[in-house]
Coordinates of C-alpha atoms in Angstrom, one line a residue:
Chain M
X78 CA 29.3 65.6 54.6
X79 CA 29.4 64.5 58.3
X80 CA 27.2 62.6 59.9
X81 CA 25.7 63.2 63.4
X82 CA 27.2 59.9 64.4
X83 CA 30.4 60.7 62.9
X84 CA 30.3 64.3 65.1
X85 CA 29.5 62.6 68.6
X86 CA 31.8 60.1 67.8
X87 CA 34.8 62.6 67.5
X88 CA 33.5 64.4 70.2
X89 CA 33.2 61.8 72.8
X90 CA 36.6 60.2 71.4
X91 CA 38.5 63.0 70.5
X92 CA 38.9 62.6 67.0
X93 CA 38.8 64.7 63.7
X94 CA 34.7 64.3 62.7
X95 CA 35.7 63.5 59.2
X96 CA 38.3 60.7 60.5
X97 CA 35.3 58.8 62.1
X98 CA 33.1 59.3 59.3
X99 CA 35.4 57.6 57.1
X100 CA 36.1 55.0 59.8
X101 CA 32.1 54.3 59.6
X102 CA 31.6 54.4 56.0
X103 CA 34.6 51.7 56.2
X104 CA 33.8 49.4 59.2
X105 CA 30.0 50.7 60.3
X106 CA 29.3 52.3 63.1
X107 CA 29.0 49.5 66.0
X108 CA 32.4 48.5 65.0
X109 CA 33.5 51.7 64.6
X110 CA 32.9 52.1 68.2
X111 CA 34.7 49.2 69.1
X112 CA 38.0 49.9 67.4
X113 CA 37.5 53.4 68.9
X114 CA 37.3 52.1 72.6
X115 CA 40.2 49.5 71.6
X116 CA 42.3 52.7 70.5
X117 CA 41.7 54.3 74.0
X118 CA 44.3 51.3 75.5
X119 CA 47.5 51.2 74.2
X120 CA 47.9 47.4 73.2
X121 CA 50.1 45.2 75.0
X122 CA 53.8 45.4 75.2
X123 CA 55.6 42.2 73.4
X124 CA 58.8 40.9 73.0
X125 CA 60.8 39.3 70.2
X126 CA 63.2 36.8 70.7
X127 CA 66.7 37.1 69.1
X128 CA 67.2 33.4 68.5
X129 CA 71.0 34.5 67.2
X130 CA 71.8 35.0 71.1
X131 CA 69.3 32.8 73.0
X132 CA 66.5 30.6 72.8
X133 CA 62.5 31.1 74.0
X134 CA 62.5 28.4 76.9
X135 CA 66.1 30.0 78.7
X136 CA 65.1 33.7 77.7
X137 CA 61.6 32.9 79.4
X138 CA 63.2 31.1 82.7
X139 CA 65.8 34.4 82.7
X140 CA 62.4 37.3 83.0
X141 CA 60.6 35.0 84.8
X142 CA 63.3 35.0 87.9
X143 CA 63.2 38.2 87.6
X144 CA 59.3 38.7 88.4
X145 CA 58.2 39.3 84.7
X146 CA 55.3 37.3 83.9
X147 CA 55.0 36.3 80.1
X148 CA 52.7 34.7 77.9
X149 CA 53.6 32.8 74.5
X150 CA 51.5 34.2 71.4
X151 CA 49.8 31.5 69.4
X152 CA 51.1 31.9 65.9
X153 CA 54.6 32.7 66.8
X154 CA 57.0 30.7 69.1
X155 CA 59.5 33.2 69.4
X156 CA 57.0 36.1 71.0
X157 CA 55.8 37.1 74.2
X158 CA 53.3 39.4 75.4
X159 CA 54.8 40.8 79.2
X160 CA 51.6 40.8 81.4
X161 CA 53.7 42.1 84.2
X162 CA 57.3 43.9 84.4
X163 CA 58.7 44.3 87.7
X164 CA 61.5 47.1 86.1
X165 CA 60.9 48.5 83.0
X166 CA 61.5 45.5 80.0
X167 CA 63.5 47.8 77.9
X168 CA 66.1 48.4 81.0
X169 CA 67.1 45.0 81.6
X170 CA 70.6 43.2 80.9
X171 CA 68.8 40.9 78.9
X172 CA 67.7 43.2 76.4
X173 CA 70.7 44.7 76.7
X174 CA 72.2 42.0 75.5
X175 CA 70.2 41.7 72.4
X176 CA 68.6 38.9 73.6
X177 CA 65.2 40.4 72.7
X178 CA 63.5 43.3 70.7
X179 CA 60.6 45.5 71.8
X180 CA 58.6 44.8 69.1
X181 CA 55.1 45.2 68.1
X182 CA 53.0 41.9 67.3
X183 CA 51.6 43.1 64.2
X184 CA 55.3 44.0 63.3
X185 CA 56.6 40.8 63.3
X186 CA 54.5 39.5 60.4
X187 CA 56.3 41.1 57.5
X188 CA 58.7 39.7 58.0
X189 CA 57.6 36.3 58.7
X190 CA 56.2 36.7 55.5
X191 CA 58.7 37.3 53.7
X192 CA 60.5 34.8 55.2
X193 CA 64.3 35.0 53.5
X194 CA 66.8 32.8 53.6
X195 CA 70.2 32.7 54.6
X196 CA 71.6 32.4 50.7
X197 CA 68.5 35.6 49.8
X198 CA 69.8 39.2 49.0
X199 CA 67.5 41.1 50.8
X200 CA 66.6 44.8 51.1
X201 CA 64.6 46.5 53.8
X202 CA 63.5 49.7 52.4
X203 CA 62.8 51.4 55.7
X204 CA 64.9 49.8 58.0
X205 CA 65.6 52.2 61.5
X206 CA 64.9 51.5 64.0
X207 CA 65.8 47.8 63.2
X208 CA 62.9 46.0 64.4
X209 CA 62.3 44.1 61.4
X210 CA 65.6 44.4 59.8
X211 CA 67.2 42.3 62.9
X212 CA 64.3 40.1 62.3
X213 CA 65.3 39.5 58.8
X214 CA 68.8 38.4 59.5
X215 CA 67.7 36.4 62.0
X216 CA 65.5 34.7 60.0
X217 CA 68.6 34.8 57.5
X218 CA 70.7 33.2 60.3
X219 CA 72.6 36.2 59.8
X220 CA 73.8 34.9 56.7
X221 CA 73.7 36.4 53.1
X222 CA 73.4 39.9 52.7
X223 CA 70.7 42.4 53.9
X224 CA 71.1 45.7 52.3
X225 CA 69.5 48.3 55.0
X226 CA 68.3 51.7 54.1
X227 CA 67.1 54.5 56.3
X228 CA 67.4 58.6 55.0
X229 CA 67.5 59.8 58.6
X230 CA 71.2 60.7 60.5
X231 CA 69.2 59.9 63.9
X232 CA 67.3 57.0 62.7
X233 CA 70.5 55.6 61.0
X234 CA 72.4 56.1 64.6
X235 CA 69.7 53.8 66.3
X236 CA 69.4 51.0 63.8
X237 CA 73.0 50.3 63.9
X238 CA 72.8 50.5 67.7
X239 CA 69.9 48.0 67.4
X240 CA 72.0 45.7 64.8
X241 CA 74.9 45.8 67.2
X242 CA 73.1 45.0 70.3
X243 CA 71.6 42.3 68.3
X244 CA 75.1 41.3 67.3
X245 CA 73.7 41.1 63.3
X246 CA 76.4 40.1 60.9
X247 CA 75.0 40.2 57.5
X248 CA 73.7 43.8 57.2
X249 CA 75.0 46.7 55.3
X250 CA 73.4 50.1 56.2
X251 CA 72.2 53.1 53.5
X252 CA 72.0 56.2 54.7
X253 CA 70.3 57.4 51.5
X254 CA 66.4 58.3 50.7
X255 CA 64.8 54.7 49.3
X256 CA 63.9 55.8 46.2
X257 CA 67.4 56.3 44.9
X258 CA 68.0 52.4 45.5
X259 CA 67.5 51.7 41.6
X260 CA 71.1 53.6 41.5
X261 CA 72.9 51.0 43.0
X262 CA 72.1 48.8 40.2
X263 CA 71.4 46.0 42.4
X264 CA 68.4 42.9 41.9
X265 CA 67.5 41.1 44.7
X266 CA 65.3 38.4 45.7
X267 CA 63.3 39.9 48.4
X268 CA 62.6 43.0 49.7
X269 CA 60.5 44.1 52.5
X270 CA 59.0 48.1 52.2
X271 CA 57.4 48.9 55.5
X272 CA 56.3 51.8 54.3
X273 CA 56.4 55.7 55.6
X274 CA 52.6 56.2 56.3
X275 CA 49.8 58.3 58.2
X276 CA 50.1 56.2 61.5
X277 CA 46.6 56.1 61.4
X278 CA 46.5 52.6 63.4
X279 CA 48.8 54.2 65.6
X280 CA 45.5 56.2 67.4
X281 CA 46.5 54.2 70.9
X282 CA 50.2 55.2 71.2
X283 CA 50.1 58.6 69.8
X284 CA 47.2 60.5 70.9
X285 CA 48.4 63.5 69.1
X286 CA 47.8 61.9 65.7
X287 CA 43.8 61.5 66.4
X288 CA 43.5 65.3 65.1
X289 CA 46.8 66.0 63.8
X290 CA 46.2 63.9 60.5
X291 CA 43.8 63.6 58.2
X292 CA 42.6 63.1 54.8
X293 CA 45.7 65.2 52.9
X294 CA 48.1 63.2 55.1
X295 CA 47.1 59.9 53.7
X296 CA 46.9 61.2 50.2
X297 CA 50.4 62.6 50.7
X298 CA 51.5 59.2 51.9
X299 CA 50.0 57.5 49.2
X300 CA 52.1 58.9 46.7
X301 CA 55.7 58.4 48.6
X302 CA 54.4 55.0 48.8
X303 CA 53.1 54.6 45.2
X304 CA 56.7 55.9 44.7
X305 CA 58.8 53.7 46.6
X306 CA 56.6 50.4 45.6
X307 CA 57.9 51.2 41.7
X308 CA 61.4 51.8 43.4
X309 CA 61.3 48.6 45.1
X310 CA 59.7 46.3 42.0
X311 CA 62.3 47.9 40.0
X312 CA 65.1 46.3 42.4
X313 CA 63.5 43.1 42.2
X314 CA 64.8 39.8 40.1
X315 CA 62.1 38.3 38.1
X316 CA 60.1 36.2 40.5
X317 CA 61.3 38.3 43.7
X318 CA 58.8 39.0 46.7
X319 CA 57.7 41.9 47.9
X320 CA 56.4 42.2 51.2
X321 CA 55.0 45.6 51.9
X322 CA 53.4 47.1 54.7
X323 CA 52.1 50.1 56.9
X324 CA 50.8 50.9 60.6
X325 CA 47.5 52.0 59.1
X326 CA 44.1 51.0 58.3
X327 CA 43.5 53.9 55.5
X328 CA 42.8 51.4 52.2
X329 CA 44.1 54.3 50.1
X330 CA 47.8 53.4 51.8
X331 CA 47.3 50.2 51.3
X332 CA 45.1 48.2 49.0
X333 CA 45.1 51.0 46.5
X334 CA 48.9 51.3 46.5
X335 CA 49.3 47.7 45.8
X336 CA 45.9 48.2 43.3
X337 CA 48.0 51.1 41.4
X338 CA 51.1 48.4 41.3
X339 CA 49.2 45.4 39.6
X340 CA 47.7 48.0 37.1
X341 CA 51.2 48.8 36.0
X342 CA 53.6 45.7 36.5
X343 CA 53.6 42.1 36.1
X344 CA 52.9 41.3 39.4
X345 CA 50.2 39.1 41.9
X346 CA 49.3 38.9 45.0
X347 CA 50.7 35.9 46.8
X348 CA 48.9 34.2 50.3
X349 CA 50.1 35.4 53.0
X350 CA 49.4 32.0 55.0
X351 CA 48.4 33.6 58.0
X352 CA 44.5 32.9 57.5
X353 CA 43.8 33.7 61.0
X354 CA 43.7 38.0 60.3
X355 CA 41.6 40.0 58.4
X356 CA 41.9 39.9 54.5
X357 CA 42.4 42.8 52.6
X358 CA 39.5 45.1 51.1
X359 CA 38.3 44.9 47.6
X360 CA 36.2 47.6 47.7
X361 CA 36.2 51.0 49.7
X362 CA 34.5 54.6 49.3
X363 CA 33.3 53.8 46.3
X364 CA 36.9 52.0 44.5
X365 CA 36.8 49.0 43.8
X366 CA 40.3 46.9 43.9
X367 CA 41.5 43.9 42.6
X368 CA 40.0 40.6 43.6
X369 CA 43.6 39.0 44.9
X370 CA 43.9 42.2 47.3
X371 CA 41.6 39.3 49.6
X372 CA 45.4 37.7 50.5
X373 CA 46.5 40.7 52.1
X374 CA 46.0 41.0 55.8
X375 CA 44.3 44.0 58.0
X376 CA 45.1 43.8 61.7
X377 CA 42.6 45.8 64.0
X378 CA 43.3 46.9 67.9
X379 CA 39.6 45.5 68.5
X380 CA 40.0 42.2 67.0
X381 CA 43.5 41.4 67.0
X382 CA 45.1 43.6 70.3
X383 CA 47.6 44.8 67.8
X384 CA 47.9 48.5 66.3
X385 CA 45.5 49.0 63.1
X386 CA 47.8 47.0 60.2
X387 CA 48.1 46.4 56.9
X388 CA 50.4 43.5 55.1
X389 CA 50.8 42.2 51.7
X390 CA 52.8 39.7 49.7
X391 CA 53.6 40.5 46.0
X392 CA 55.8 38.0 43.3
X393 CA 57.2 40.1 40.6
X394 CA 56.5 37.7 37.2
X395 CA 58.1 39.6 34.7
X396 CA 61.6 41.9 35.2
X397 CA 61.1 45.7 35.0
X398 CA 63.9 47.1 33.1
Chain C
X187 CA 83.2 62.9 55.3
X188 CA 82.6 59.1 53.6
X189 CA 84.0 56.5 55.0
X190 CA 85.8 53.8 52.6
X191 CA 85.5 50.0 53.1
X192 CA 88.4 48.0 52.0
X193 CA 90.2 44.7 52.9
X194 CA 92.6 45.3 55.6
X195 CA 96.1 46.0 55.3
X196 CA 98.4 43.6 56.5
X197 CA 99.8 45.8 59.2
X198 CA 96.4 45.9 60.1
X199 CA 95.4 42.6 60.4
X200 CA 98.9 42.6 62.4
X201 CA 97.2 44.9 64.8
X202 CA 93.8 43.0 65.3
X203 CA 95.7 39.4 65.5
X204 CA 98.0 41.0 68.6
X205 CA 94.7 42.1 70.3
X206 CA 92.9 39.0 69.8
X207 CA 96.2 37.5 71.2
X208 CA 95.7 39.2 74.5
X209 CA 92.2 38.0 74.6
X210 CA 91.9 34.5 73.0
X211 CA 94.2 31.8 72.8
X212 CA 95.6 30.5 69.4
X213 CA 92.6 27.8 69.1
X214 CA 90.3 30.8 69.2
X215 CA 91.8 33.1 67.4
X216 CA 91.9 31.0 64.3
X217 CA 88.5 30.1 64.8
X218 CA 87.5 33.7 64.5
X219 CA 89.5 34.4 61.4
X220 CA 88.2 31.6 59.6
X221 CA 84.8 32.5 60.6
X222 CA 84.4 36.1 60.2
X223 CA 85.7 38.1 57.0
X224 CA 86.9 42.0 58.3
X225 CA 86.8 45.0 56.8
X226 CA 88.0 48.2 57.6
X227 CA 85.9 51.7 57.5
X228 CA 88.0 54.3 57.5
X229 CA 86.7 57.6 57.3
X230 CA 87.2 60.1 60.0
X231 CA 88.0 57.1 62.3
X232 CA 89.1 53.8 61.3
X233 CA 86.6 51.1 62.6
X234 CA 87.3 47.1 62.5
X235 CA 83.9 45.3 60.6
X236 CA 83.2 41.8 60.9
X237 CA 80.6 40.8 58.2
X238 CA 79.9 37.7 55.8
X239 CA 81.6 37.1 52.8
X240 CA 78.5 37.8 50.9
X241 CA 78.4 41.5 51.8
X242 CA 82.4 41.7 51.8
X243 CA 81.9 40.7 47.8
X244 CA 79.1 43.3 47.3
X245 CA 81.3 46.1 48.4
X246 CA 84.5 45.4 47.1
X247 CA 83.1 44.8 43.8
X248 CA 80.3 47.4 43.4
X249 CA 82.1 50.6 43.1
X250 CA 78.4 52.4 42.7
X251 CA 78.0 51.3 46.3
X252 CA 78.6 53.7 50.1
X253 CA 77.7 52.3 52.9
X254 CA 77.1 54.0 55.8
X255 CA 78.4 50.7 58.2
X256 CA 78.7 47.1 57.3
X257 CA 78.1 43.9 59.8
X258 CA 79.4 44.3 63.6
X259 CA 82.3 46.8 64.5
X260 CA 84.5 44.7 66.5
X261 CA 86.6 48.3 67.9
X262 CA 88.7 50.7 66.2
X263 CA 92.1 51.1 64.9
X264 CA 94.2 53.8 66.9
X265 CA 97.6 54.4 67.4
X266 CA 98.4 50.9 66.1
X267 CA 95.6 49.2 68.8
X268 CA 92.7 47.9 68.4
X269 CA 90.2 49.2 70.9
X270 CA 87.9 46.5 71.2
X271 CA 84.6 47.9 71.4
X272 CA 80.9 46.3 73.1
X273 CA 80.5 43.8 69.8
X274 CA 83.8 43.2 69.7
X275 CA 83.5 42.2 73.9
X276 CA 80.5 40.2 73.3
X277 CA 82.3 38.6 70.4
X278 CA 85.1 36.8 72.6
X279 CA 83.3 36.8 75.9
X280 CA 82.3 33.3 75.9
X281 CA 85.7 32.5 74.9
X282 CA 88.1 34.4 77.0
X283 CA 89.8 33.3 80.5
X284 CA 90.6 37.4 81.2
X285 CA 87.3 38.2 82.6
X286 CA 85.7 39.3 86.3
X287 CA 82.8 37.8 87.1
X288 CA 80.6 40.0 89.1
X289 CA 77.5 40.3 91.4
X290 CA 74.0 41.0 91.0
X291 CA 74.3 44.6 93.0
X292 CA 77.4 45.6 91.2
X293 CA 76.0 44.3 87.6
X294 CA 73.4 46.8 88.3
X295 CA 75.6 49.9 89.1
X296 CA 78.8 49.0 86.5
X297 CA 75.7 48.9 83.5
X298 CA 75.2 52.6 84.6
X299 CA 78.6 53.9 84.4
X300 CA 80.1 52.8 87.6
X301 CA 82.9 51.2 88.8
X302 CA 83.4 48.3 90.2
X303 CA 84.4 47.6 94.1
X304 CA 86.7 44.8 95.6
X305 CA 83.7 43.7 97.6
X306 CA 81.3 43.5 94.4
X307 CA 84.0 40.7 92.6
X308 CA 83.0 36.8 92.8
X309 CA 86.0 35.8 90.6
X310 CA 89.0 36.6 89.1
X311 CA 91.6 36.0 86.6
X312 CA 94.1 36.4 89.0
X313 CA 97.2 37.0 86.6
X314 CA 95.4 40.0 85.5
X315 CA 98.0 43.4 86.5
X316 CA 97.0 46.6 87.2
X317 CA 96.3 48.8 84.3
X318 CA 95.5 45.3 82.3
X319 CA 91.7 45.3 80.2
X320 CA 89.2 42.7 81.2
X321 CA 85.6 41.4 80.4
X322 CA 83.2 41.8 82.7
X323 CA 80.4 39.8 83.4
X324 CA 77.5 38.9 85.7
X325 CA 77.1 35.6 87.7
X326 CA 75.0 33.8 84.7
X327 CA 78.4 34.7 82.8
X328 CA 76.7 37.6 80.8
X329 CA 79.0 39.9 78.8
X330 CA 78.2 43.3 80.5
X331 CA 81.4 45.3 79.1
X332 CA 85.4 46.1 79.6
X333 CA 87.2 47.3 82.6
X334 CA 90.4 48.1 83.7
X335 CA 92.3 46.7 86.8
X336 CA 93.3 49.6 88.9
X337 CA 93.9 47.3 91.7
X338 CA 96.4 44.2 92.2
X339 CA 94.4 41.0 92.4
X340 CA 95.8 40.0 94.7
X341 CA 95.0 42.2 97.3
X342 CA 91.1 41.9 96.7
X343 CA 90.5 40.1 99.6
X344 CA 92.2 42.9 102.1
X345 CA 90.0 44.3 104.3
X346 CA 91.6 47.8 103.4
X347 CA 90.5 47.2 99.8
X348 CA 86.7 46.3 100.1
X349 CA 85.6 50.0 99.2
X350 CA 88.0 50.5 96.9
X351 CA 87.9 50.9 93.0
X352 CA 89.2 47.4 91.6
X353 CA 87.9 47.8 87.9
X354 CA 87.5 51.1 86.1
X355 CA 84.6 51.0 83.9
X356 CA 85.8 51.6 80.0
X357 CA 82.4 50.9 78.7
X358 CA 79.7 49.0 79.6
X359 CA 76.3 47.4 77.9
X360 CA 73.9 50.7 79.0
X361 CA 75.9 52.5 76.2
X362 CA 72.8 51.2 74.5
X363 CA 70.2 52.9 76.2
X364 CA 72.4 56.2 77.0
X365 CA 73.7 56.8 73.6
X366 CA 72.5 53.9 71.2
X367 CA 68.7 54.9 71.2

């Protein structure tokens, strides 16, 4: 049933009617409305410094003598939000060089909290474009070995253009669909699944997607992503973390998925440390979800100037055979 | 068709230690083979991989595992060369004397394709011969990619030769927007 909010709502903004009437039996109305005006502006671009080449300060004097104006972001010294680009930011020799990666804001926390280190084997499930892969082995100082994985021929071509321009070391790229990794007969200590999902806090950038998707989508999703969880807790050594992820705000992508997990495996939620966002539902339509789901993280457009997000930590405890 | 990562021969590491030579001197060039492990992808080209000893293990030992690449391609193996490729450039950039320095006008047109002018050159290795490879690379001494000297060094400064091609473009960093995306 549709409300006569939910139908102005998704007149006015262009949306599927039963979209917004989930979006107000999630968040209420008034802030339903806010996220809704937030989604009319795509957010702000940002950069990602790729401290394997060059530092913040130097890659900061570089832009600015070129007429970019940047400005630092608060809980991440290697990012920058551009407030002005006098040439396009993805055409300069800078990033050419690798010395930066377009990057979302919201993107940049998975791996951040997975945070691996440079003796880690690591796995990113769904690694093209290389966004947060060449964040991993940077964080890895491009030591150690990140196993990347991608399904796509086109996707695959522009992650190993990203890991070159980047000048990444310690990767070794999978053309092959994710759930097939428990062939390899590999255990590793982390892994980070940023997961195939609806887009749904992808309204702002992709207009298309406001009536394109809806309920059948997510619950399509869900179950790749119920999938490839399993696939990657099966990869893991015993006290491994998972860091999983999606660019939507749908709790049936997110909470539930990681909900489903801790109903089947030895695993718990872990803090993310990064207090500052939105913690994860514990209860939505009617489901309730596990109390530790609070330690995820939510990103919204209206709150945080990021696309809608979701993030969770998990520590396998026991080995899955 | 797969492609097959192994060790390299040793008429292949004969190969990438005589194009290192050109580039790098000996200091270098031992620097680089202590530091790097290679591997060689061969498959319907053969491709020269620099990667860490970590992911050199996990291939060599794990028969269950293809890759699809591994680490940086440094250039590929034909007709007993190495072509050194853009990784491969940035890779010995900082560390080679054979290298052009250009200027900001030029740095603009050479990362779309073009070539580069007598007038557009600020410096010069001038032992460099025509037909000889060299790095190019922008007044903040920024890789920007490979060239060829069609023109003798020499004679940069003649008047005759300001308009002139000096340095064919091979390949050049905007490979990464025009084909990499």
């Amino acid at each position: 049933m549709v409300s006569d909010n939910a139908k102005e709502l998704a007149g006015k903004y262009g949306y599927l009617e039963a979209t917004i009437e989930r979006f107000i039996q999630l968040f209420g109305k008034a802030e339903t409305i806010k996220m809704l005006e937030a989604y009319e502006k795509p957010p702000k671009q940002t950069i990602r410094v790729n401290t394997l080449k060059i530092n913040s300060l130097e890659l900061e004097r570089k832009l600015s003598k070129k007429g970019f104006i940047l400005t630092p972001i608060d809980w991440f010294d290697d990012g920058f939000t551009i407030e002005n680009e006098p040439l396009p930011i993805g055409a300069t020799t800078e990033y050419l060089a690798g010395y930066y990666f377009i990057q979302s804001k919201a993107s940049w926390l998975p791996s951040l909290i997975l945070n691996p280190s440079k003796n880690d084997l690591v796995i990113d499930m769904a690694a093209a474009p290389g966004g947060k892969a060449t964040h991993l082995a940077q964080l890895m100082e491009n030591k150690g070995s990140l196993l990347c994985f991608d399904i796509s021929r086109e996707r695959m071509k522009s992650l190993r253009s990203n890991l070159s321009r980047c000048g990444i070391i310690n990767s070794i790229c999978f053309r092959m669909d994710s759930r097939e990794i428990n062939n390899l007969n590999l255990k590793v200590d982390k892994i980070l699944l940023d997961a195939p999902c609806s887009g749904e806090g992808l309204m702002a950038l992709d207009y298309n997607r406001r009536k394109s998707r809806d309920i059948t989508d997510i619950e399509r999703m869900m179950q790749l992503q119920n999938d490839l969880l399993e696939v990657g807790l099966r990869a893991l050594k015993k006290n491994g973390i998972l860091v999983y992820s999606t660019c939507s705000t749908a709790p049936e992508e997110n909470e539930r998925v990681i909900d489903n997990a801790l109903e089947k495996y030895s695993i718990e939620v872990l803090d993310t440390n990064y207090q500052q966002f939105e913690p994860g539902l514990i209860a939505a339509f009617g489901n309730e979800y596990h109390h530790s789901l609070r330690k995820a993280n939510r990103l919204y457009p209206q709150i945080n100037g990021t696309e809608g997000f979701f993030v969770c930590k998990v520590k396998l405890k026991e080995d899955i055979l | 068709m797969p492609i097959i990562f192994r060790m390299p021969y040793d008429k292949e590491l004969e190969i990438i230690a005589n194009e290192l030579a050109y580039w790098l001197d000996e200091r270098e060039r031992v620097k680089i083979f202590n530091e790097f492990i290679f591997i060689i992808g061969e498959g319907k080209w053969k491709e020269v991989f620099i990667t860490t000893n970590e992911n050199a293990s996990l291939i060599l030992e794990n028969t269950m595992i293809s890759p699809y690449t591994i680490g940086l391609t440094i250039g590929e193996i034909k007709n007993d060369y190495l072509l050194i490729s853009l990784s491969g450039g940035q890779l010995i950039a900082k560390k080679s004397e054979k290298k052009v320095i250009i200027n900001q006008t030029a740095e603009q047109l050479f990362l779309y394709s073009r070539d580069i002018h007598s007038s557009s050159i600020l410096s010069v290795d001038k032992t460099l011969q025509i037909g000889d490879k060299v790095l190019v690379m922008n007044e903040d001494d920024e890789f920007l990619g490979i060239g060829k000297i069609e023109l003798l060094m020499n004679d940069l400064a003649k008047n005759e030769n300001k308009d002139k091609t000096a340095i064919k473009n091979l390949i050049d960093l905007g490979w990464y927007l025009r084909k990499g995306k």
